[in-house]
PDB file of C-alpha atoms and ligand atoms in Angstrom:
ATOM      1  CA  MET A 212      -7.707  10.078 -23.373  1.00  0.00           C
ATOM      2  CA  ALA A 213      -7.667   8.462 -19.950  1.00  0.00           C
ATOM      3  CA  ARG A 214      -5.621   9.758 -17.062  1.00  0.00           C
ATOM      4  CA  ILE A 215      -3.676   6.809 -15.701  1.00  0.00           C
ATOM      5  CA  PHE A 216      -2.810   6.669 -12.009  1.00  0.00           C
ATOM      6  CA  CYS A 217      -0.915   4.141  -9.914  1.00  0.00           C
ATOM      7  CA  VAL A 218      -2.046   3.558  -6.372  1.00  0.00           C
ATOM      8  CA  ALA A 219       1.310   2.720  -4.853  1.00  0.00           C
ATOM      9  CA  ASN A 220       3.124   2.320  -1.568  1.00  0.00           C
ATOM     10  CA  GLN A 221       5.663  -0.443  -1.066  1.00  0.00           C
ATOM     11  CA  LYS A 222       4.457  -0.919   2.482  1.00  0.00           C
ATOM     12  CA  GLY A 223       1.961  -3.758   2.815  1.00  0.00           C
ATOM     13  CA  GLY A 224      -1.567  -3.371   4.122  1.00  0.00           C
ATOM     14  CA  VAL A 225      -1.677   0.433   4.039  1.00  0.00           C
ATOM     15  CA  GLY A 226      -4.916   0.668   2.066  1.00  0.00           C
ATOM     16  CA  LYS A 227      -3.828   0.650  -1.598  1.00  0.00           C
ATOM     17  CA  THR A 228      -6.468  -1.777  -2.794  1.00  0.00           C
ATOM     18  CA  THR A 229      -9.202  -0.199  -0.676  1.00  0.00           C
ATOM     19  CA  THR A 230      -8.263   3.143  -2.233  1.00  0.00           C
ATOM     20  CA  ALA A 231      -8.152   1.789  -5.797  1.00  0.00           C
ATOM     21  CA  VAL A 232     -11.568   0.097  -5.748  1.00  0.00           C
ATOM     22  CA  ASN A 233     -13.353   2.780  -3.740  1.00  0.00           C
ATOM     23  CA  LEU A 234     -11.916   5.649  -5.743  1.00  0.00           C
ATOM     24  CA  ALA A 235     -12.985   3.754  -8.886  1.00  0.00           C
ATOM     25  CA  ALA A 236     -16.501   3.294  -7.527  1.00  0.00           C
ATOM     26  CA  GLY A 237     -16.609   6.928  -6.367  1.00  0.00           C
ATOM     27  CA  LEU A 238     -15.515   8.175  -9.784  1.00  0.00           C
ATOM     28  CA  ALA A 239     -18.070   5.919 -11.478  1.00  0.00           C
ATOM     29  CA  ARG A 240     -20.768   7.421  -9.257  1.00  0.00           C
ATOM     30  CA  ILE A 241     -19.951  10.897 -10.511  1.00  0.00           C
ATOM     31  CA  GLY A 242     -20.165   9.789 -14.117  1.00  0.00           C
ATOM     32  CA  GLN A 243     -16.554   8.934 -14.940  1.00  0.00           C
ATOM     33  CA  ARG A 244     -15.606   5.938 -17.066  1.00  0.00           C
ATOM     34  CA  VAL A 245     -13.087   3.925 -15.050  1.00  0.00           C
ATOM     35  CA  LEU A 246     -10.839   0.903 -15.536  1.00  0.00           C
ATOM     36  CA  VAL A 247      -9.086  -0.744 -12.579  1.00  0.00           C
ATOM     37  CA  VAL A 248      -5.949  -2.730 -13.397  1.00  0.00           C
ATOM     38  CA  ASP A 249      -4.998  -5.230 -10.700  1.00  0.00           C
ATOM     39  CA  LEU A 250      -1.212  -5.429 -10.779  1.00  0.00           C
ATOM     40  CA  ASP A 251      -0.901  -7.515  -7.622  1.00  0.00           C
ATOM     41  CA  PRO A 252      -0.704 -11.347  -7.673  1.00  0.00           C
ATOM     42  CA  GLN A 253      -2.821 -11.315  -4.491  1.00  0.00           C
ATOM     43  CA  GLY A 254      -5.748 -10.336  -6.750  1.00  0.00           C
ATOM     44  CA  ASN A 255      -7.458  -8.334  -4.002  1.00  0.00           C
ATOM     45  CA  ALA A 256      -8.712  -5.567  -6.275  1.00  0.00           C
ATOM     46  CA  THR A 257     -10.155  -8.266  -8.561  1.00  0.00           C
ATOM     47  CA  MET A 258     -11.996 -10.048  -5.738  1.00  0.00           C
ATOM     48  CA  GLY A 259     -12.966  -6.744  -4.126  1.00  0.00           C
ATOM     49  CA  SER A 260     -14.676  -5.797  -7.385  1.00  0.00           C
ATOM     50  CA  GLY A 261     -16.729  -8.992  -7.373  1.00  0.00           C
ATOM     51  CA  ILE A 262     -14.700 -10.901  -9.950  1.00  0.00           C
ATOM     52  CA  ASP A 263     -13.530 -14.395  -9.037  1.00  0.00           C
ATOM     53  CA  LYS A 264      -9.777 -14.408  -9.649  1.00  0.00           C
ATOM     54  CA  ARG A 265      -9.671 -18.232  -9.786  1.00  0.00           C
ATOM     55  CA  SER A 266     -12.011 -18.492 -12.759  1.00  0.00           C
ATOM     56  CA  LEU A 267     -10.433 -15.812 -14.943  1.00  0.00           C
ATOM     57  CA  GLN A 268      -9.361 -16.931 -18.414  1.00  0.00           C
ATOM     58  CA  LEU A 269      -7.353 -13.822 -19.203  1.00  0.00           C
ATOM     59  CA  THR A 270      -5.630 -11.564 -16.700  1.00  0.00           C
ATOM     60  CA  VAL A 271      -3.089  -8.755 -16.599  1.00  0.00           C
ATOM     61  CA  TYR A 272      -0.446 -11.501 -16.781  1.00  0.00           C
ATOM     62  CA  ASP A 273      -1.537 -12.317 -20.352  1.00  0.00           C
ATOM     63  CA  VAL A 274      -1.566  -8.592 -21.148  1.00  0.00           C
ATOM     64  CA  LEU A 275       2.002  -8.124 -19.865  1.00  0.00           C
ATOM     65  CA  LEU A 276       3.237 -11.120 -21.840  1.00  0.00           C
ATOM     66  CA  GLU A 277       1.365  -9.819 -24.895  1.00  0.00           C
ATOM     67  CA  SER A 278      -0.697 -12.960 -25.352  1.00  0.00           C
ATOM     68  CA  CYS A 279      -3.862 -10.853 -25.354  1.00  0.00           C
ATOM     69  CA  SER A 280      -4.913  -7.206 -25.557  1.00  0.00           C
ATOM     70  CA  ALA A 281      -6.080  -5.091 -22.634  1.00  0.00           C
ATOM     71  CA  ALA A 282      -9.605  -5.039 -24.091  1.00  0.00           C
ATOM     72  CA  GLU A 283      -9.697  -8.852 -24.295  1.00  0.00           C
ATOM     73  CA  ALA A 284      -8.717  -9.171 -20.619  1.00  0.00           C
ATOM     74  CA  THR A 285     -11.268  -6.622 -19.426  1.00  0.00           C
ATOM     75  CA  GLN A 286     -14.079  -7.794 -17.136  1.00  0.00           C
ATOM     76  CA  ARG A 287     -17.153  -5.933 -15.989  1.00  0.00           C
ATOM     77  CA  ASN A 288     -19.246  -6.450 -12.897  1.00  0.00           C
ATOM     78  CA  PRO A 289     -22.263  -4.195 -13.483  1.00  0.00           C
ATOM     79  CA  LYS A 290     -22.800  -3.856  -9.725  1.00  0.00           C
ATOM     80  CA  VAL A 291     -19.591  -1.888  -9.252  1.00  0.00           C
ATOM     81  CA  GLY A 292     -19.870   0.421 -12.254  1.00  0.00           C
ATOM     82  CA  TYR A 293     -16.297   0.158 -13.535  1.00  0.00           C
ATOM     83  CA  ASP A 294     -14.216  -2.259 -15.602  1.00  0.00           C
ATOM     84  CA  VAL A 295     -11.430  -4.470 -14.283  1.00  0.00           C
ATOM     85  CA  ILE A 296      -8.393  -6.203 -15.702  1.00  0.00           C
ATOM     86  CA  GLY A 297      -7.927  -8.889 -13.090  1.00  0.00           C
ATOM     87  CA  ALA A 298      -4.950 -10.656 -11.567  1.00  0.00           C
ATOM     88  CA  ASN A 299      -4.259 -13.880  -9.743  1.00  0.00           C
ATOM     89  CA  ARG A 300      -1.280 -15.897  -8.546  1.00  0.00           C
ATOM     90  CA  GLU A 301      -0.121 -16.482 -12.102  1.00  0.00           C
ATOM     91  CA  LEU A 302       1.074 -12.873 -12.136  1.00  0.00           C
ATOM     92  CA  ALA A 303       3.850 -13.689  -9.672  1.00  0.00           C
ATOM     93  CA  GLY A 304       5.519 -15.608 -12.542  1.00  0.00           C
ATOM     94  CA  ALA A 305       5.495 -12.547 -14.787  1.00  0.00           C
ATOM     95  CA  GLU A 306       8.137 -10.976 -12.604  1.00  0.00           C
ATOM     96  CA  VAL A 307      10.607 -13.682 -13.664  1.00  0.00           C
ATOM     97  CA  GLU A 308       9.352 -14.136 -17.208  1.00  0.00           C
ATOM     98  CA  LEU A 309       9.596 -10.447 -18.032  1.00  0.00           C
ATOM     99  CA  VAL A 310      13.203 -10.084 -16.957  1.00  0.00           C
ATOM    100  CA  ASP A 311      14.669 -11.276 -20.250  1.00  0.00           C
ATOM    101  CA  LEU A 312      12.111  -9.650 -22.510  1.00  0.00           C
ATOM    102  CA  GLU A 313      12.472  -6.435 -24.461  1.00  0.00           C
ATOM    103  CA  ARG A 314      10.614  -3.314 -23.340  1.00  0.00           C
ATOM    104  CA  ARG A 315       9.882  -5.101 -20.087  1.00  0.00           C
ATOM    105  CA  ASN A 316       9.081  -1.856 -18.253  1.00  0.00           C
ATOM    106  CA  LEU A 317       6.727  -0.649 -20.933  1.00  0.00           C
ATOM    107  CA  ARG A 318       4.400  -3.599 -21.429  1.00  0.00           C
ATOM    108  CA  LEU A 319       1.521  -2.139 -19.468  1.00  0.00           C
ATOM    109  CA  LYS A 320       1.919   1.336 -20.951  1.00  0.00           C
ATOM    110  CA  GLN A 321       1.694  -0.055 -24.475  1.00  0.00           C
ATOM    111  CA  ALA A 322      -1.323  -2.220 -23.684  1.00  0.00           C
ATOM    112  CA  LEU A 323      -3.201   0.643 -22.027  1.00  0.00           C
ATOM    113  CA  ALA A 324      -2.550   2.990 -24.944  1.00  0.00           C
ATOM    114  CA  GLU A 325      -5.053   0.911 -26.927  1.00  0.00           C
ATOM    115  CA  VAL A 326      -7.905   1.324 -24.444  1.00  0.00           C
ATOM    116  CA  GLY A 327      -7.182   4.878 -23.293  1.00  0.00           C
ATOM    117  CA  ASP A 328      -9.997   6.437 -25.312  1.00  0.00           C
ATOM    118  CA  ALA A 329     -12.623   4.241 -23.664  1.00  0.00           C
ATOM    119  CA  TYR A 330     -11.995   5.636 -20.160  1.00  0.00           C
ATOM    120  CA  ASP A 331     -11.608   8.863 -18.220  1.00  0.00           C
ATOM    121  CA  PHE A 332      -9.519   7.192 -15.503  1.00  0.00           C
ATOM    122  CA  VAL A 333      -7.366   4.086 -15.298  1.00  0.00           C
ATOM    123  CA  LEU A 334      -6.367   3.137 -11.727  1.00  0.00           C
ATOM    124  CA  ILE A 335      -3.551   0.643 -11.263  1.00  0.00           C
ATOM    125  CA  ASP A 336      -3.485  -1.216  -7.939  1.00  0.00           C
ATOM    126  CA  CYS A 337       0.208  -1.934  -7.277  1.00  0.00           C
ATOM    127  CA  PRO A 338       1.660  -4.740  -5.151  1.00  0.00           C
ATOM    128  CA  PRO A 339       3.452  -3.962  -1.866  1.00  0.00           C
ATOM    129  CA  SER A 340       6.942  -3.842  -3.388  1.00  0.00           C
ATOM    130  CA  LEU A 341       9.064  -1.744  -5.710  1.00  0.00           C
ATOM    131  CA  SER A 342       9.246  -4.650  -8.170  1.00  0.00           C
ATOM    132  CA  LEU A 343       9.166  -4.991 -11.945  1.00  0.00           C
ATOM    133  CA  LEU A 344       5.385  -5.108 -11.701  1.00  0.00           C
ATOM    134  CA  THR A 345       5.264  -1.789  -9.863  1.00  0.00           C
ATOM    135  CA  LEU A 346       7.786  -0.413 -12.349  1.00  0.00           C
ATOM    136  CA  ASN A 347       5.422  -1.333 -15.190  1.00  0.00           C
ATOM    137  CA  GLY A 348       2.717   0.577 -13.354  1.00  0.00           C
ATOM    138  CA  LEU A 349       4.913   3.642 -12.804  1.00  0.00           C
ATOM    139  CA  CYS A 350       6.165   3.642 -16.403  1.00  0.00           C
ATOM    140  CA  GLY A 351       2.613   3.458 -17.702  1.00  0.00           C
ATOM    141  CA  ALA A 352       1.085   6.148 -15.492  1.00  0.00           C
ATOM    142  CA  HIS A 353       0.718   9.913 -15.512  1.00  0.00           C
ATOM    143  CA  GLY A 354       0.665  10.085 -11.751  1.00  0.00           C
ATOM    144  CA  VAL A 355       0.885   8.312  -8.441  1.00  0.00           C
ATOM    145  CA  ILE A 356      -1.598   8.348  -5.592  1.00  0.00           C
ATOM    146  CA  VAL A 357       0.052   7.317  -2.324  1.00  0.00           C
ATOM    147  CA  PRO A 358      -2.264   6.082   0.418  1.00  0.00           C
ATOM    148  CA  MET A 359      -0.648   6.173   3.816  1.00  0.00           C
ATOM    149  CA  GLN A 360      -1.463   5.670   7.439  1.00  0.00           C
ATOM    150  CA  CYS A 361      -0.326   8.465   9.701  1.00  0.00           C
ATOM    151  CA  GLU A 362       2.112   6.400  11.731  1.00  0.00           C
ATOM    152  CA  TYR A 363       5.735   6.928  12.619  1.00  0.00           C
ATOM    153  CA  PHE A 364       7.241   4.410  10.175  1.00  0.00           C
ATOM    154  CA  ALA A 365       5.029   5.615   7.337  1.00  0.00           C
ATOM    155  CA  LEU A 366       7.261   8.636   6.833  1.00  0.00           C
ATOM    156  CA  GLU A 367      10.371   6.492   6.668  1.00  0.00           C
ATOM    157  CA  GLY A 368       8.939   4.276   3.912  1.00  0.00           C
ATOM    158  CA  LEU A 369       7.762   7.308   2.013  1.00  0.00           C
ATOM    159  CA  SER A 370      11.283   8.477   1.191  1.00  0.00           C
ATOM    160  CA  ASP A 371      12.055   5.179  -0.605  1.00  0.00           C
ATOM    161  CA  LEU A 372       8.918   5.512  -2.663  1.00  0.00           C
ATOM    162  CA  VAL A 373       9.574   9.164  -3.458  1.00  0.00           C
ATOM    163  CA  ASN A 374      13.121   8.300  -4.550  1.00  0.00           C
ATOM    164  CA  THR A 375      11.862   5.520  -6.815  1.00  0.00           C
ATOM    165  CA  ILE A 376       9.310   7.871  -8.345  1.00  0.00           C
ATOM    166  CA  LYS A 377      12.035  10.494  -8.886  1.00  0.00           C
ATOM    167  CA  GLN A 378      14.216   7.920 -10.642  1.00  0.00           C
ATOM    168  CA  VAL A 379      11.399   6.725 -12.881  1.00  0.00           C
ATOM    169  CA  HIS A 380      10.558  10.359 -13.663  1.00  0.00           C
ATOM    170  CA  ALA A 381      14.186  11.149 -14.528  1.00  0.00           C
ATOM    171  CA  ASN A 382      15.024   8.016 -16.525  1.00  0.00           C
ATOM    172  CA  LEU A 383      11.931   6.276 -17.796  1.00  0.00           C
ATOM    173  CA  ASN A 384       8.753   8.323 -17.651  1.00  0.00           C
ATOM    174  CA  PRO A 385       8.973  12.136 -17.679  1.00  0.00           C
ATOM    175  CA  ASP A 386       5.177  12.358 -17.470  1.00  0.00           C
ATOM    176  CA  LEU A 387       5.128  10.836 -13.991  1.00  0.00           C
ATOM    177  CA  GLN A 388       4.071  13.094 -11.121  1.00  0.00           C
ATOM    178  CA  ILE A 389       3.061  12.475  -7.543  1.00  0.00           C
ATOM    179  CA  ILE A 390      -0.566  13.513  -7.594  1.00  0.00           C
ATOM    180  CA  GLY A 391      -0.959  13.351  -3.874  1.00  0.00           C
ATOM    181  CA  LEU A 392      -0.687  11.629  -0.540  1.00  0.00           C
ATOM    182  CA  LEU A 393      -3.951  10.287   0.812  1.00  0.00           C
ATOM    183  CA  ARG A 394      -4.341   9.905   4.562  1.00  0.00           C
ATOM    184  CA  VAL A 395      -6.227   6.650   5.154  1.00  0.00           C
ATOM    185  CA  MET A 396      -7.493   4.669   8.147  1.00  0.00           C
ATOM    186  CA  PHE A 397      -7.322   7.977   9.967  1.00  0.00           C
ATOM    187  CA  ASP A 398      -8.392   8.294  13.587  1.00  0.00           C
ATOM    188  CA  PRO A 399      -8.252  11.929  14.736  1.00  0.00           C
ATOM    189  CA  ARG A 400      -8.442  10.861  18.387  1.00  0.00           C
ATOM    190  CA  ILE A 401      -4.945   9.428  18.184  1.00  0.00           C
ATOM    191  CA  THR A 402      -2.484  12.220  18.894  1.00  0.00           C
ATOM    192  CA  LEU A 403       0.353  10.592  16.950  1.00  0.00           C
ATOM    193  CA  GLN A 404      -1.829  10.422  13.831  1.00  0.00           C
ATOM    194  CA  GLN A 405      -2.579  14.147  14.120  1.00  0.00           C
ATOM    195  CA  GLN A 406       1.113  14.881  14.558  1.00  0.00           C
ATOM    196  CA  VAL A 407       2.163  12.801  11.550  1.00  0.00           C
ATOM    197  CA  SER A 408      -0.639  14.387   9.519  1.00  0.00           C
ATOM    198  CA  ASP A 409       0.677  17.851  10.459  1.00  0.00           C
ATOM    199  CA  GLN A 410       4.227  16.818   9.512  1.00  0.00           C
ATOM    200  CA  LEU A 411       3.003  15.545   6.163  1.00  0.00           C
ATOM    201  CA  LYS A 412       1.292  18.831   5.427  1.00  0.00           C
ATOM    202  CA  ALA A 413       4.336  20.819   6.559  1.00  0.00           C
ATOM    203  CA  HIS A 414       6.629  18.796   4.305  1.00  0.00           C
ATOM    204  CA  PHE A 415       4.473  18.037   1.258  1.00  0.00           C
ATOM    205  CA  ALA A 416       2.073  21.024   1.421  1.00  0.00           C
ATOM    206  CA  ASP A 417      -0.636  20.816  -1.238  1.00  0.00           C
ATOM    207  CA  LYS A 418       0.544  17.360  -2.314  1.00  0.00           C
ATOM    208  CA  VAL A 419      -1.482  16.110   0.641  1.00  0.00           C
ATOM    209  CA  PHE A 420      -5.088  15.594  -0.453  1.00  0.00           C
ATOM    210  CA  ASP A 421      -7.698  17.552   1.510  1.00  0.00           C
ATOM    211  CA  SER A 422      -9.885  14.442   1.711  1.00  0.00           C
ATOM    212  CA  VAL A 423      -9.121  12.138   4.634  1.00  0.00           C
ATOM    213  CA  ILE A 424     -10.354   8.538   4.750  1.00  0.00           C
ATOM    214  CA  PRO A 425     -11.395   7.546   8.273  1.00  0.00           C
ATOM    215  CA  ARG A 426     -10.935   4.128   9.787  1.00  0.00           C
ATOM    216  CA  ASN A 427     -14.324   2.597   9.066  1.00  0.00           C
ATOM    217  CA  VAL A 428     -15.409  -0.991   9.541  1.00  0.00           C
ATOM    218  CA  ARG A 429     -17.794  -0.943   6.552  1.00  0.00           C
ATOM    219  CA  LEU A 430     -14.824  -0.401   4.224  1.00  0.00           C
ATOM    220  CA  ALA A 431     -13.145  -3.469   5.745  1.00  0.00           C
ATOM    221  CA  GLU A 432     -16.297  -5.613   5.495  1.00  0.00           C
ATOM    222  CA  ALA A 433     -17.129  -4.749   1.898  1.00  0.00           C
ATOM    223  CA  PRO A 434     -14.514  -6.944   0.121  1.00  0.00           C
ATOM    224  CA  SER A 435     -16.028 -10.103   1.589  1.00  0.00           C
ATOM    225  CA  TYR A 436     -19.207  -9.196  -0.337  1.00  0.00           C
ATOM    226  CA  GLY A 437     -17.193  -8.607  -3.522  1.00  0.00           C
ATOM    227  CA  LEU A 438     -17.999  -4.908  -3.451  1.00  0.00           C
ATOM    228  CA  PRO A 439     -16.170  -1.649  -2.780  1.00  0.00           C
ATOM    229  CA  GLY A 440     -17.436   0.090   0.378  1.00  0.00           C
ATOM    230  CA  VAL A 441     -18.822   2.910  -1.782  1.00  0.00           C
ATOM    231  CA  VAL A 442     -21.271   0.411  -3.325  1.00  0.00           C
ATOM    232  CA  PHE A 443     -21.720  -1.876  -0.302  1.00  0.00           C
ATOM    233  CA  ASP A 444     -22.801   0.866   2.113  1.00  0.00           C
ATOM    234  CA  PRO A 445     -22.926   4.272   0.423  1.00  0.00           C
ATOM    235  CA  SER A 446     -24.118   5.990   3.591  1.00  0.00           C
ATOM    236  CA  SER A 447     -21.111   4.901   5.675  1.00  0.00           C
ATOM    237  CA  LYS A 448     -18.519   7.493   6.671  1.00  0.00           C
ATOM    238  CA  GLY A 449     -15.833   5.631   4.739  1.00  0.00           C
ATOM    239  CA  ALA A 450     -17.887   5.538   1.537  1.00  0.00           C
ATOM    240  CA  GLN A 451     -18.724   9.225   1.802  1.00  0.00           C
ATOM    241  CA  ALA A 452     -15.059  10.079   2.272  1.00  0.00           C
ATOM    242  CA  PHE A 453     -14.155   8.175  -0.906  1.00  0.00           C
ATOM    243  CA  VAL A 454     -16.888   9.886  -2.944  1.00  0.00           C
ATOM    244  CA  GLN A 455     -15.533  13.215  -1.728  1.00  0.00           C
ATOM    245  CA  PHE A 456     -12.034  12.084  -2.654  1.00  0.00           C
ATOM    246  CA  ALA A 457     -13.249  11.172  -6.148  1.00  0.00           C
ATOM    247  CA  ALA A 458     -14.571  14.717  -6.576  1.00  0.00           C
ATOM    248  CA  GLU A 459     -11.252  16.108  -5.330  1.00  0.00           C
ATOM    249  CA  MET A 460      -9.382  13.962  -7.874  1.00  0.00           C
ATOM    250  CA  VAL A 461     -11.521  15.270 -10.722  1.00  0.00           C
ATOM    251  CA  GLN A 462     -10.772  18.843  -9.620  1.00  0.00           C
ATOM    252  CA  ARG A 463      -7.102  18.127  -9.132  1.00  0.00           C
ATOM    253  CA  ILE A 464      -6.554  16.644 -12.582  1.00  0.00           C
ATOM    254  CA  ASP A 465      -8.059  19.760 -14.100  1.00  0.00           C
ATOM    255  CA  ARG A 466      -5.085  21.583 -12.604  1.00  0.00           C
ATOM    256  CA  LEU A 467      -2.529  19.119 -14.009  1.00  0.00           C
ATOM    257  CA  ARG A 468      -0.793  20.013 -17.205  1.00  0.00           C
ATOM    258  CA  PRO A 469      -2.648  18.809 -20.299  1.00  0.00           C
ATOM    259  CA  LEU A 470      -1.825  15.333 -21.492  1.00  0.00           C
ATOM    260  CA  GLY A 471       0.849  15.164 -24.126  1.00  0.00           C
ATOM    261  CA  SER A 472       2.108  18.675 -23.387  1.00  0.00           C
ATOM    262  CA  ARG A 473       5.539  19.163 -21.918  1.00  0.00           C
ATOM    263  CA  PRO A 474       6.132  22.316 -19.937  1.00  0.00           C
ATOM    264  CA  ALA A 475       9.218  24.426 -20.695  1.00  0.00           C
ATOM    265  CA  ALA A 476      12.071  21.940 -20.495  1.00  0.00           C
ATOM    266  CA  ALA A 477      14.099  23.778 -17.892  1.00  0.00           C
ATOM    267  CA  THR A 478      11.303  23.930 -15.350  1.00  0.00           C
ATOM    268  CA  ASP A 479      10.168  20.389 -16.089  1.00  0.00           C
ATOM    269  CA  SER A 480      13.282  18.575 -15.019  1.00  0.00           C
ATOM    270  CA  ALA A 481      13.964  21.037 -12.244  1.00  0.00           C
ATOM    271  CA  ALA A 482      10.496  20.553 -10.824  1.00  0.00           C
ATOM    272  CA  GLY A 483      10.733  16.763 -10.861  1.00  0.00           C
ATOM    273  CA  PRO A 484       7.729  14.631 -10.105  1.00  0.00           C
ATOM    274  CA  LEU A 485       6.808  16.344  -6.849  1.00  0.00           C
TER     275      LEU A 485
HETATM  276  P1  ATP B 208      -1.366  -5.030   0.290  1.00  0.00           P
HETATM  277  O1  ATP B 208      -0.087  -4.295   0.495  1.00  0.00           O
HETATM  278  O2  ATP B 208      -1.370  -6.390   0.925  1.00  0.00           O
HETATM  279  O3  ATP B 208      -1.805  -5.047  -1.129  1.00  0.00           O
HETATM  280  P2  ATP B 208      -3.116  -2.814   0.677  1.00  0.00           P
HETATM  281  O4  ATP B 208      -2.121  -1.710   0.836  1.00  0.00           O
HETATM  282  O5  ATP B 208      -3.743  -2.976  -0.644  1.00  0.00           O
HETATM  283  O6  ATP B 208      -2.463  -4.197   1.123  1.00  0.00           O
HETATM  284  P3  ATP B 208      -5.740  -2.992   1.785  1.00  0.00           P
HETATM  285  O7  ATP B 208      -5.886  -4.418   1.382  1.00  0.00           O
HETATM  286  O8  ATP B 208      -6.507  -1.976   1.030  1.00  0.00           O
HETATM  287  O9  ATP B 208      -4.204  -2.598   1.820  1.00  0.00           O
HETATM  288  O10 ATP B 208      -6.090  -2.781   3.324  1.00  0.00           O
HETATM  289  C1  ATP B 208      -5.489  -3.574   4.337  1.00  0.00           C
HETATM  290  C2  ATP B 208      -6.580  -3.963   5.344  1.00  0.00           C
HETATM  291  O11 ATP B 208      -7.082  -2.788   5.969  1.00  0.00           O
HETATM  292  C3  ATP B 208      -7.771  -4.639   4.708  1.00  0.00           C
HETATM  293  O12 ATP B 208      -8.257  -5.615   5.585  1.00  0.00           O
HETATM  294  C4  ATP B 208      -8.784  -3.518   4.539  1.00  0.00           C
HETATM  295  O13 ATP B 208     -10.098  -3.979   4.531  1.00  0.00           O
HETATM  296  C5  ATP B 208      -8.482  -2.676   5.761  1.00  0.00           C
HETATM  297  N1  ATP B 208      -8.775  -1.244   5.530  1.00  0.00           N
HETATM  298  C6  ATP B 208      -8.293  -0.475   4.519  1.00  0.00           C
HETATM  299  N2  ATP B 208      -8.746   0.794   4.642  1.00  0.00           N
HETATM  300  C7  ATP B 208      -9.521   0.822   5.751  1.00  0.00           C
HETATM  301  C8  ATP B 208     -10.267   1.845   6.431  1.00  0.00           C
HETATM  302  N3  ATP B 208     -10.284   3.103   5.970  1.00  0.00           N
HETATM  303  N4  ATP B 208     -10.934   1.514   7.559  1.00  0.00           N
HETATM  304  C9  ATP B 208     -10.890   0.245   8.030  1.00  0.00           C
HETATM  305  N5  ATP B 208     -10.225  -0.752   7.452  1.00  0.00           N
HETATM  306  C10 ATP B 208      -9.544  -0.489   6.331  1.00  0.00           C
HETATM  307 MG1   MG B 209      -3.497  -4.491  -2.070  1.00  0.00          MG
END
């Protein structure tokens, strides 16, 4: 069964989508079967995977409103090597439409349960908010990957996200864990970035991934070609960092508790999602 991960950070423009599509492409390169779910009305993960969001007949919006199955909404661009459930502006309406519906937090979880056997990884690209859409992502996932830039305000935003994840873990989804914090757009020449990176490691220890994604212009150029950087320019520093990160993810999930198993109850709730 697939491991399902949200790529989440309520801060905008921190590298969520770049992480989702490049991790997907990196995992595909090392033989993993991957589905990317675009849970952002901006549709950047959709476009960045070479799928035109404007011409989609079925999107994650239809999946959330249960007018189609996850499999029916799945697209494939053979160039990128992974599947995509796309999104476009229509998804912004789901936020309002879901409010009055039953099981509104669990729509995505239920839809993904039907396709779980077809994939090793499902990566959910969340919007830059702690909205009902993000909540659907967090309720449907086994873990959260948090991309962050090593800047002063990044740490401040992180506590809101960690608190949300703790609440979802406690009340809605006991499977949810923070898998790790990924340092992105990193420039080691900037002293502040080094300092924030050191603080992150001091505070979150091995929850900080070893892989570091450098600031790299090829990663920024790739979406305009409808490709993840890993496919667009595999020899670039950014692409290589994401392939290394994919390998680290595969290793790291081997260390997670097996799916469906609950550790001894006392330690589970005490440990929380961190
Ligand atoms: P949003 O919150 O709007 O969804 P996001 O968190 O998904 O944004 P991205 O869209 O992935 O962030 O990245 C924001 C911008 O930074 C994009 O223009 C992207 O191409 C660029 N970018 C992301 N990662 C890198 C990197 N490692 N090096 C250079 N540019 C990058
Ligand atoms: Mg994004």
